[in-house]
Amino acid sequence: GESVGLHLPTLSVQEGDNSIINCAYSNSASDYFIWYKQESGKGPQFIIDIRSNMDKRQGQRVTVLLNKTVKHLSLQIAATQPGDSAVYFCAGLSGGSYIPTFGRGTSLIVHP
Amino acid sequence: DTEVTQTPKHLVMGMTNKKSLKCEQHMGHRAMYWYKQKAKKPPELMFVYSYEKLSINESVPSRFSPECPNSSLLNLHLHALQPEDSALYLCASSRQLAGGSDTQYFGPGTRLTVL
């Protein structure tokens, strides 16, 4: 079955630095991936998604990279701000499945 | 309006109490979900409703009883809960259960404490 996990449980960065959060998946049939941000006391919030026919997608200050060869995706946050402090989850879906499988989560801590 | 609302925000209940969690969305979404989330863990799927009908029950104990009175509302009725049921209960919705590529929108959650 699908297994989605994150490499590091906690990432600490200085304000203004770029952040990179990684995620590995095991199901080669996974064809759609989502990154969620969850702030303390709130529900997960959609950040950006990417389909398996793409290897890069950019949003506002965020970029998701997908490497299907090694089954790895990453979320890059440019010029990290204190408001970016949160837990970030990757989630994957495979064809025919409509329920995302969540990874363990990475806690991003931004120091001013 | 891209908001999913949940009430109450916090709930404390005893093991003999009966309470209900409520979720509402007005995005016209036809799929709605209940998740349970423990501290520092990812959300765990409990139930999925599609077009007001229960599609998935992830082997959830019967002390949790979902209800979907209409396409905008989703309830979770609680009875005889255990302290280990204390968690953040998240509601989510998506356009429909098709294709595996409809983004889920989450509510803020209800923080439940069972004494």
PDB file of C-alpha atoms in Angstrom:
ATOM      1  CA  GLY A   1       0.000   0.000   0.000  1.00  0.00           C
ATOM      2  CA  GLU A   2       0.862   3.671  -0.028  1.00  0.00           C
ATOM      3  CA  SER A   3       3.457   4.841   2.421  1.00  0.00           C
ATOM      4  CA  VAL A   4       4.376   8.470   2.596  1.00  0.00           C
ATOM      5  CA  GLY A   5       6.902   9.760   5.056  1.00  0.00           C
ATOM      6  CA  LEU A   6       9.099  12.699   5.786  1.00  0.00           C
ATOM      7  CA  HIS A   7      12.836  12.591   6.364  1.00  0.00           C
ATOM      8  CA  LEU A   8      13.115  14.998   9.317  1.00  0.00           C
ATOM      9  CA  PRO A   9      10.662  15.599  12.126  1.00  0.00           C
ATOM     10  CA  THR A  10      11.890  19.151  12.839  1.00  0.00           C
ATOM     11  CA  LEU A  11      13.541  21.816  10.699  1.00  0.00           C
ATOM     12  CA  SER A  12      14.868  25.034  12.239  1.00  0.00           C
ATOM     13  CA  VAL A  13      15.787  27.964  10.006  1.00  0.00           C
ATOM     14  CA  GLN A  14      16.555  31.655  10.336  1.00  0.00           C
ATOM     15  CA  GLU A  15      14.105  34.205   9.027  1.00  0.00           C
ATOM     16  CA  GLY A  16      14.959  35.041   5.444  1.00  0.00           C
ATOM     17  CA  ASP A  17      16.601  31.703   4.698  1.00  0.00           C
ATOM     18  CA  ASN A  18      15.184  29.247   2.194  1.00  0.00           C
ATOM     19  CA  SER A  19      13.618  26.086   3.640  1.00  0.00           C
ATOM     20  CA  ILE A  20      13.472  22.665   2.061  1.00  0.00           C
ATOM     21  CA  ILE A  21      11.159  19.988   3.422  1.00  0.00           C
ATOM     22  CA  ASN A  22      11.496  16.508   1.978  1.00  0.00           C
ATOM     23  CA  CYS A  23       9.094  13.638   1.518  1.00  0.00           C
ATOM     24  CA  ALA A  24       9.540  10.091   0.217  1.00  0.00           C
ATOM     25  CA  TYR A  25       6.819   7.784  -1.039  1.00  0.00           C
ATOM     26  CA  SER A  26       6.778   4.079  -1.707  1.00  0.00           C
ATOM     27  CA  ASN A  27       3.918   3.542  -4.149  1.00  0.00           C
ATOM     28  CA  SER A  28       5.158   4.020  -7.703  1.00  0.00           C
ATOM     29  CA  ALA A  29       1.499   4.283  -8.811  1.00  0.00           C
ATOM     30  CA  SER A  30       1.084   7.521  -6.870  1.00  0.00           C
ATOM     31  CA  ASP A  31       0.146  10.188  -9.355  1.00  0.00           C
ATOM     32  CA  TYR A  32      -0.935  13.189  -7.340  1.00  0.00           C
ATOM     33  CA  PHE A  33       0.724  14.866  -4.366  1.00  0.00           C
ATOM     34  CA  ILE A  34      -0.317  17.652  -2.041  1.00  0.00           C
ATOM     35  CA  TRP A  35       1.512  19.708   0.544  1.00  0.00           C
ATOM     36  CA  TYR A  36      -0.454  20.911   3.551  1.00  0.00           C
ATOM     37  CA  LYS A  37       0.507  23.446   6.213  1.00  0.00           C
ATOM     38  CA  GLN A  38      -0.955  23.049   9.677  1.00  0.00           C
ATOM     39  CA  GLU A  39      -0.526  25.854  12.165  1.00  0.00           C
ATOM     40  CA  SER A  40      -0.996  25.281  15.843  1.00  0.00           C
ATOM     41  CA  GLY A  41      -4.680  24.911  16.722  1.00  0.00           C
ATOM     42  CA  LYS A  42      -5.818  24.886  13.104  1.00  0.00           C
ATOM     43  CA  GLY A  43      -6.697  22.347  10.454  1.00  0.00           C
ATOM     44  CA  PRO A  44      -4.370  21.507   7.543  1.00  0.00           C
ATOM     45  CA  GLN A  45      -4.323  24.129   4.835  1.00  0.00           C
ATOM     46  CA  PHE A  46      -3.652  23.325   1.180  1.00  0.00           C
ATOM     47  CA  ILE A  47      -0.414  24.901  -0.057  1.00  0.00           C
ATOM     48  CA  ILE A  48       0.390  23.423  -3.431  1.00  0.00           C
ATOM     49  CA  ASP A  49      -0.101  20.256  -5.424  1.00  0.00           C
ATOM     50  CA  ILE A  50       1.642  18.472  -8.268  1.00  0.00           C
ATOM     51  CA  ARG A  51       0.697  15.710 -10.662  1.00  0.00           C
ATOM     52  CA  SER A  52       3.054  12.935 -11.661  1.00  0.00           C
ATOM     53  CA  ASN A  53       3.342  14.238 -15.229  1.00  0.00           C
ATOM     54  CA  MET A  54       5.183  17.275 -13.862  1.00  0.00           C
ATOM     55  CA  ASP A  55       8.508  17.569 -12.069  1.00  0.00           C
ATOM     56  CA  LYS A  56       8.173  21.109 -10.787  1.00  0.00           C
ATOM     57  CA  ARG A  57       5.420  23.491  -9.853  1.00  0.00           C
ATOM     58  CA  GLN A  58       5.734  26.973  -8.431  1.00  0.00           C
ATOM     59  CA  GLY A  59       3.442  29.013  -6.289  1.00  0.00           C
ATOM     60  CA  GLN A  60       3.894  32.185  -4.330  1.00  0.00           C
ATOM     61  CA  ARG A  61       7.219  31.710  -2.476  1.00  0.00           C
ATOM     62  CA  VAL A  62       6.767  27.926  -2.641  1.00  0.00           C
ATOM     63  CA  THR A  63       8.028  25.377  -5.131  1.00  0.00           C
ATOM     64  CA  VAL A  64       7.350  21.661  -5.179  1.00  0.00           C
ATOM     65  CA  LEU A  65       9.778  19.332  -6.912  1.00  0.00           C
ATOM     66  CA  LEU A  66       8.917  15.766  -7.816  1.00  0.00           C
ATOM     67  CA  ASN A  67      11.502  13.108  -8.657  1.00  0.00           C
ATOM     68  CA  LYS A  68       9.649  10.002  -9.735  1.00  0.00           C
ATOM     69  CA  THR A  69      12.852   8.051 -10.281  1.00  0.00           C
ATOM     70  CA  VAL A  70      13.680   8.046  -6.587  1.00  0.00           C
ATOM     71  CA  LYS A  71      10.081   8.594  -5.409  1.00  0.00           C
ATOM     72  CA  HIS A  72      10.849  11.820  -3.664  1.00  0.00           C
ATOM     73  CA  LEU A  73       9.251  15.206  -3.470  1.00  0.00           C
ATOM     74  CA  SER A  74      10.247  18.368  -1.730  1.00  0.00           C
ATOM     75  CA  LEU A  75       8.692  21.653  -0.717  1.00  0.00           C
ATOM     76  CA  GLN A  76      10.894  24.707  -1.004  1.00  0.00           C
ATOM     77  CA  ILE A  77       9.908  27.891   0.779  1.00  0.00           C
ATOM     78  CA  ALA A  78      11.761  31.019  -0.270  1.00  0.00           C
ATOM     79  CA  ALA A  79      12.642  33.775   2.201  1.00  0.00           C
ATOM     80  CA  THR A  80      11.082  31.925   5.121  1.00  0.00           C
ATOM     81  CA  GLN A  81       9.083  34.097   7.488  1.00  0.00           C
ATOM     82  CA  PRO A  82       7.990  33.549  11.102  1.00  0.00           C
ATOM     83  CA  GLY A  83       4.448  33.037   9.803  1.00  0.00           C
ATOM     84  CA  ASP A  84       5.693  29.952   7.969  1.00  0.00           C
ATOM     85  CA  SER A  85       6.269  28.188  11.285  1.00  0.00           C
ATOM     86  CA  ALA A  86       3.950  25.185  11.228  1.00  0.00           C
ATOM     87  CA  VAL A  87       3.834  21.448  10.642  1.00  0.00           C
ATOM     88  CA  TYR A  88       4.018  20.525   6.977  1.00  0.00           C
ATOM     89  CA  PHE A  89       2.483  17.323   5.669  1.00  0.00           C
ATOM     90  CA  CYS A  90       2.905  15.748   2.285  1.00  0.00           C
ATOM     91  CA  ALA A  91       0.074  13.566   1.048  1.00  0.00           C
ATOM     92  CA  GLY A  92      -0.122  11.260  -1.927  1.00  0.00           C
ATOM     93  CA  LEU A  93      -2.869   9.654  -3.966  1.00  0.00           C
ATOM     94  CA  SER A  94      -2.638   6.831  -6.460  1.00  0.00           C
ATOM     95  CA  GLY A  95      -4.878   6.251  -9.429  1.00  0.00           C
ATOM     96  CA  GLY A  96      -8.351   5.138  -8.384  1.00  0.00           C
ATOM     97  CA  SER A  97      -7.846   6.234  -4.798  1.00  0.00           C
ATOM     98  CA  TYR A  98      -9.484   9.437  -3.711  1.00  0.00           C
ATOM     99  CA  ILE A  99      -8.271   9.495  -0.127  1.00  0.00           C
ATOM    100  CA  PRO A 100      -4.843  11.048   0.441  1.00  0.00           C
ATOM    101  CA  THR A 101      -2.259   9.193   2.492  1.00  0.00           C
ATOM    102  CA  PHE A 102      -0.543  11.616   4.830  1.00  0.00           C
ATOM    103  CA  GLY A 103       3.110  11.540   5.745  1.00  0.00           C
ATOM    104  CA  ARG A 104       4.323  11.943   9.315  1.00  0.00           C
ATOM    105  CA  GLY A 105       4.827  15.694   9.182  1.00  0.00           C
ATOM    106  CA  THR A 106       7.787  18.058   9.572  1.00  0.00           C
ATOM    107  CA  SER A 107       7.710  20.838  12.110  1.00  0.00           C
ATOM    108  CA  LEU A 108       9.232  24.014  10.631  1.00  0.00           C
ATOM    109  CA  ILE A 109      10.519  26.481  13.198  1.00  0.00           C
ATOM    110  CA  VAL A 110      11.528  29.918  11.935  1.00  0.00           C
ATOM    111  CA  HIS A 111      13.761  31.982  14.211  1.00  0.00           C
ATOM    112  CA  PRO A 112      13.583  35.779  13.877  1.00  0.00           C
TER     113      PRO A 112
ATOM    114  CA  ASP B   1     -16.531  31.014   0.251  1.00  0.00           C
ATOM    115  CA  THR B   2     -13.857  28.337   0.675  1.00  0.00           C
ATOM    116  CA  GLU B   3     -14.431  27.728   4.332  1.00  0.00           C
ATOM    117  CA  VAL B   4     -15.295  24.669   6.340  1.00  0.00           C
ATOM    118  CA  THR B   5     -16.601  25.538   9.782  1.00  0.00           C
ATOM    119  CA  GLN B   6     -16.679  23.307  12.830  1.00  0.00           C
ATOM    120  CA  THR B   7     -18.380  23.654  16.185  1.00  0.00           C
ATOM    121  CA  PRO B   8     -17.617  23.583  18.986  1.00  0.00           C
ATOM    122  CA  LYS B   9     -13.973  24.615  18.934  1.00  0.00           C
ATOM    123  CA  HIS B  10     -13.316  22.853  22.233  1.00  0.00           C
ATOM    124  CA  LEU B  11     -15.296  20.130  23.990  1.00  0.00           C
ATOM    125  CA  VAL B  12     -14.743  18.460  27.331  1.00  0.00           C
ATOM    126  CA  MET B  13     -16.941  15.476  28.123  1.00  0.00           C
ATOM    127  CA  GLY B  14     -17.202  12.629  30.566  1.00  0.00           C
ATOM    128  CA  MET B  15     -17.233   9.014  29.524  1.00  0.00           C
ATOM    129  CA  THR B  16     -21.002   8.751  30.060  1.00  0.00           C
ATOM    130  CA  ASN B  17     -21.912  11.895  28.146  1.00  0.00           C
ATOM    131  CA  LYS B  18     -23.482  12.174  24.706  1.00  0.00           C
ATOM    132  CA  LYS B  19     -22.297  15.033  22.546  1.00  0.00           C
ATOM    133  CA  SER B  20     -22.150  15.972  18.872  1.00  0.00           C
ATOM    134  CA  LEU B  21     -19.594  17.658  16.666  1.00  0.00           C
ATOM    135  CA  LYS B  22     -20.843  19.708  13.744  1.00  0.00           C
ATOM    136  CA  CYS B  23     -19.315  20.611  10.409  1.00  0.00           C
ATOM    137  CA  GLU B  24     -20.656  22.849   7.663  1.00  0.00           C
ATOM    138  CA  GLN B  25     -19.514  23.886   4.193  1.00  0.00           C
ATOM    139  CA  HIS B  26     -21.186  25.985   1.521  1.00  0.00           C
ATOM    140  CA  MET B  27     -18.858  25.277  -1.385  1.00  0.00           C
ATOM    141  CA  GLY B  28     -21.236  22.815  -3.019  1.00  0.00           C
ATOM    142  CA  HIS B  29     -18.889  19.959  -2.190  1.00  0.00           C
ATOM    143  CA  ARG B  30     -20.456  16.525  -2.308  1.00  0.00           C
ATOM    144  CA  ALA B  31     -17.768  14.625  -0.390  1.00  0.00           C
ATOM    145  CA  MET B  32     -17.233  15.174   3.328  1.00  0.00           C
ATOM    146  CA  TYR B  33     -14.817  13.537   5.717  1.00  0.00           C
ATOM    147  CA  TRP B  34     -14.111  13.057   9.398  1.00  0.00           C
ATOM    148  CA  TYR B  35     -10.513  12.693  10.552  1.00  0.00           C
ATOM    149  CA  LYS B  36      -8.996  12.146  13.974  1.00  0.00           C
ATOM    150  CA  GLN B  37      -5.632  13.711  14.735  1.00  0.00           C
ATOM    151  CA  LYS B  38      -3.462  13.015  17.749  1.00  0.00           C
ATOM    152  CA  ALA B  39      -0.723  15.413  18.780  1.00  0.00           C
ATOM    153  CA  LYS B  40       2.271  15.465  16.436  1.00  0.00           C
ATOM    154  CA  LYS B  41       0.653  12.882  14.140  1.00  0.00           C
ATOM    155  CA  PRO B  42      -0.948  13.143  10.708  1.00  0.00           C
ATOM    156  CA  PRO B  43      -4.737  13.069  10.370  1.00  0.00           C
ATOM    157  CA  GLU B  44      -6.286   9.582  10.384  1.00  0.00           C
ATOM    158  CA  LEU B  45      -9.353   9.021   8.234  1.00  0.00           C
ATOM    159  CA  MET B  46     -12.492   7.921  10.075  1.00  0.00           C
ATOM    160  CA  PHE B  47     -15.475   8.330   7.735  1.00  0.00           C
ATOM    161  CA  VAL B  48     -16.210   9.484   4.210  1.00  0.00           C
ATOM    162  CA  TYR B  49     -19.590  10.623   2.902  1.00  0.00           C
ATOM    163  CA  SER B  50     -20.353  10.984  -0.778  1.00  0.00           C
ATOM    164  CA  TYR B  51     -23.644  12.560  -1.853  1.00  0.00           C
ATOM    165  CA  GLU B  52     -24.889  12.242   1.729  1.00  0.00           C
ATOM    166  CA  LYS B  53     -24.265   8.513   1.815  1.00  0.00           C
ATOM    167  CA  LEU B  54     -21.606   6.810   3.927  1.00  0.00           C
ATOM    168  CA  SER B  55     -18.894   5.536   1.588  1.00  0.00           C
ATOM    169  CA  ILE B  56     -16.108   4.613   3.935  1.00  0.00           C
ATOM    170  CA  ASN B  57     -15.967   3.624   7.587  1.00  0.00           C
ATOM    171  CA  GLU B  58     -12.378   2.958   8.568  1.00  0.00           C
ATOM    172  CA  SER B  59     -13.321   0.398  11.226  1.00  0.00           C
ATOM    173  CA  VAL B  60     -14.239   3.133  13.659  1.00  0.00           C
ATOM    174  CA  PRO B  61     -15.770   2.010  16.992  1.00  0.00           C
ATOM    175  CA  SER B  62     -19.543   2.362  17.221  1.00  0.00           C
ATOM    176  CA  ARG B  63     -19.228   4.962  19.970  1.00  0.00           C
ATOM    177  CA  PHE B  64     -18.598   7.339  17.042  1.00  0.00           C
ATOM    178  CA  SER B  65     -21.681   7.740  14.862  1.00  0.00           C
ATOM    179  CA  PRO B  66     -21.569   9.967  11.778  1.00  0.00           C
ATOM    180  CA  GLU B  67     -24.559  11.622  10.176  1.00  0.00           C
ATOM    181  CA  CYS B  68     -24.947  13.670   7.013  1.00  0.00           C
ATOM    182  CA  PRO B  69     -28.350  15.397   7.175  1.00  0.00           C
ATOM    183  CA  ASN B  70     -27.802  17.273   3.908  1.00  0.00           C
ATOM    184  CA  SER B  71     -25.086  18.151   1.440  1.00  0.00           C
ATOM    185  CA  SER B  72     -23.768  21.018   3.569  1.00  0.00           C
ATOM    186  CA  LEU B  73     -23.761  19.454   7.008  1.00  0.00           C
ATOM    187  CA  LEU B  74     -21.856  16.647   8.645  1.00  0.00           C
ATOM    188  CA  ASN B  75     -22.244  15.579  12.260  1.00  0.00           C
ATOM    189  CA  LEU B  76     -20.304  13.229  14.478  1.00  0.00           C
ATOM    190  CA  HIS B  77     -22.267  11.887  17.427  1.00  0.00           C
ATOM    191  CA  LEU B  78     -20.244  10.805  20.423  1.00  0.00           C
ATOM    192  CA  HIS B  79     -21.341   8.421  23.159  1.00  0.00           C
ATOM    193  CA  ALA B  80     -19.500   6.522  25.871  1.00  0.00           C
ATOM    194  CA  LEU B  81     -16.088   7.713  24.737  1.00  0.00           C
ATOM    195  CA  GLN B  82     -12.808   6.713  26.330  1.00  0.00           C
ATOM    196  CA  PRO B  83      -9.976   9.007  27.456  1.00  0.00           C
ATOM    197  CA  GLU B  84      -7.859   7.730  24.538  1.00  0.00           C
ATOM    198  CA  ASP B  85     -10.436   9.257  22.183  1.00  0.00           C
ATOM    199  CA  SER B  86      -9.177  12.686  23.201  1.00  0.00           C
ATOM    200  CA  ALA B  87      -7.846  14.292  20.013  1.00  0.00           C
ATOM    201  CA  LEU B  88      -8.429  16.977  17.415  1.00  0.00           C
ATOM    202  CA  TYR B  89     -11.359  15.998  15.193  1.00  0.00           C
ATOM    203  CA  LEU B  90     -11.122  17.458  11.720  1.00  0.00           C
ATOM    204  CA  CYS B  91     -13.809  17.768   9.123  1.00  0.00           C
ATOM    205  CA  ALA B  92     -12.921  18.156   5.456  1.00  0.00           C
ATOM    206  CA  SER B  93     -14.775  18.453   2.187  1.00  0.00           C
ATOM    207  CA  SER B  94     -13.960  18.106  -1.492  1.00  0.00           C
ATOM    208  CA  ARG B  95     -15.884  18.555  -4.718  1.00  0.00           C
ATOM    209  CA  GLN B  96     -16.529  14.862  -5.097  1.00  0.00           C
ATOM    210  CA  LEU B  97     -14.994  11.435  -4.720  1.00  0.00           C
ATOM    211  CA  ALA B  98     -13.655  11.045  -8.222  1.00  0.00           C
ATOM    212  CA  GLY B  99     -10.335  10.990  -9.929  1.00  0.00           C
ATOM    213  CA  GLY B 100      -8.312  11.279  -6.774  1.00  0.00           C
ATOM    214  CA  SER B 101      -7.383  14.832  -7.511  1.00  0.00           C
ATOM    215  CA  ASP B 102      -9.928  16.973  -5.750  1.00  0.00           C
ATOM    216  CA  THR B 103      -8.337  19.006  -3.022  1.00  0.00           C
ATOM    217  CA  GLN B 104      -9.669  18.522   0.472  1.00  0.00           C
ATOM    218  CA  TYR B 105     -10.494  21.652   2.422  1.00  0.00           C
ATOM    219  CA  PHE B 106     -10.174  21.231   6.167  1.00  0.00           C
ATOM    220  CA  GLY B 107     -12.010  22.910   8.991  1.00  0.00           C
ATOM    221  CA  PRO B 108     -10.200  24.215  12.085  1.00  0.00           C
ATOM    222  CA  GLY B 109     -11.112  21.135  14.096  1.00  0.00           C
ATOM    223  CA  THR B 110     -12.751  20.431  17.428  1.00  0.00           C
ATOM    224  CA  ARG B 111     -10.348  19.800  20.296  1.00  0.00           C
ATOM    225  CA  LEU B 112     -12.013  16.989  22.283  1.00  0.00           C
ATOM    226  CA  THR B 113     -11.005  16.017  25.791  1.00  0.00           C
ATOM    227  CA  VAL B 114     -12.596  12.951  27.397  1.00  0.00           C
ATOM    228  CA  LEU B 115     -12.307  12.801  31.159  1.00  0.00           C
TER     229      LEU B 115
END
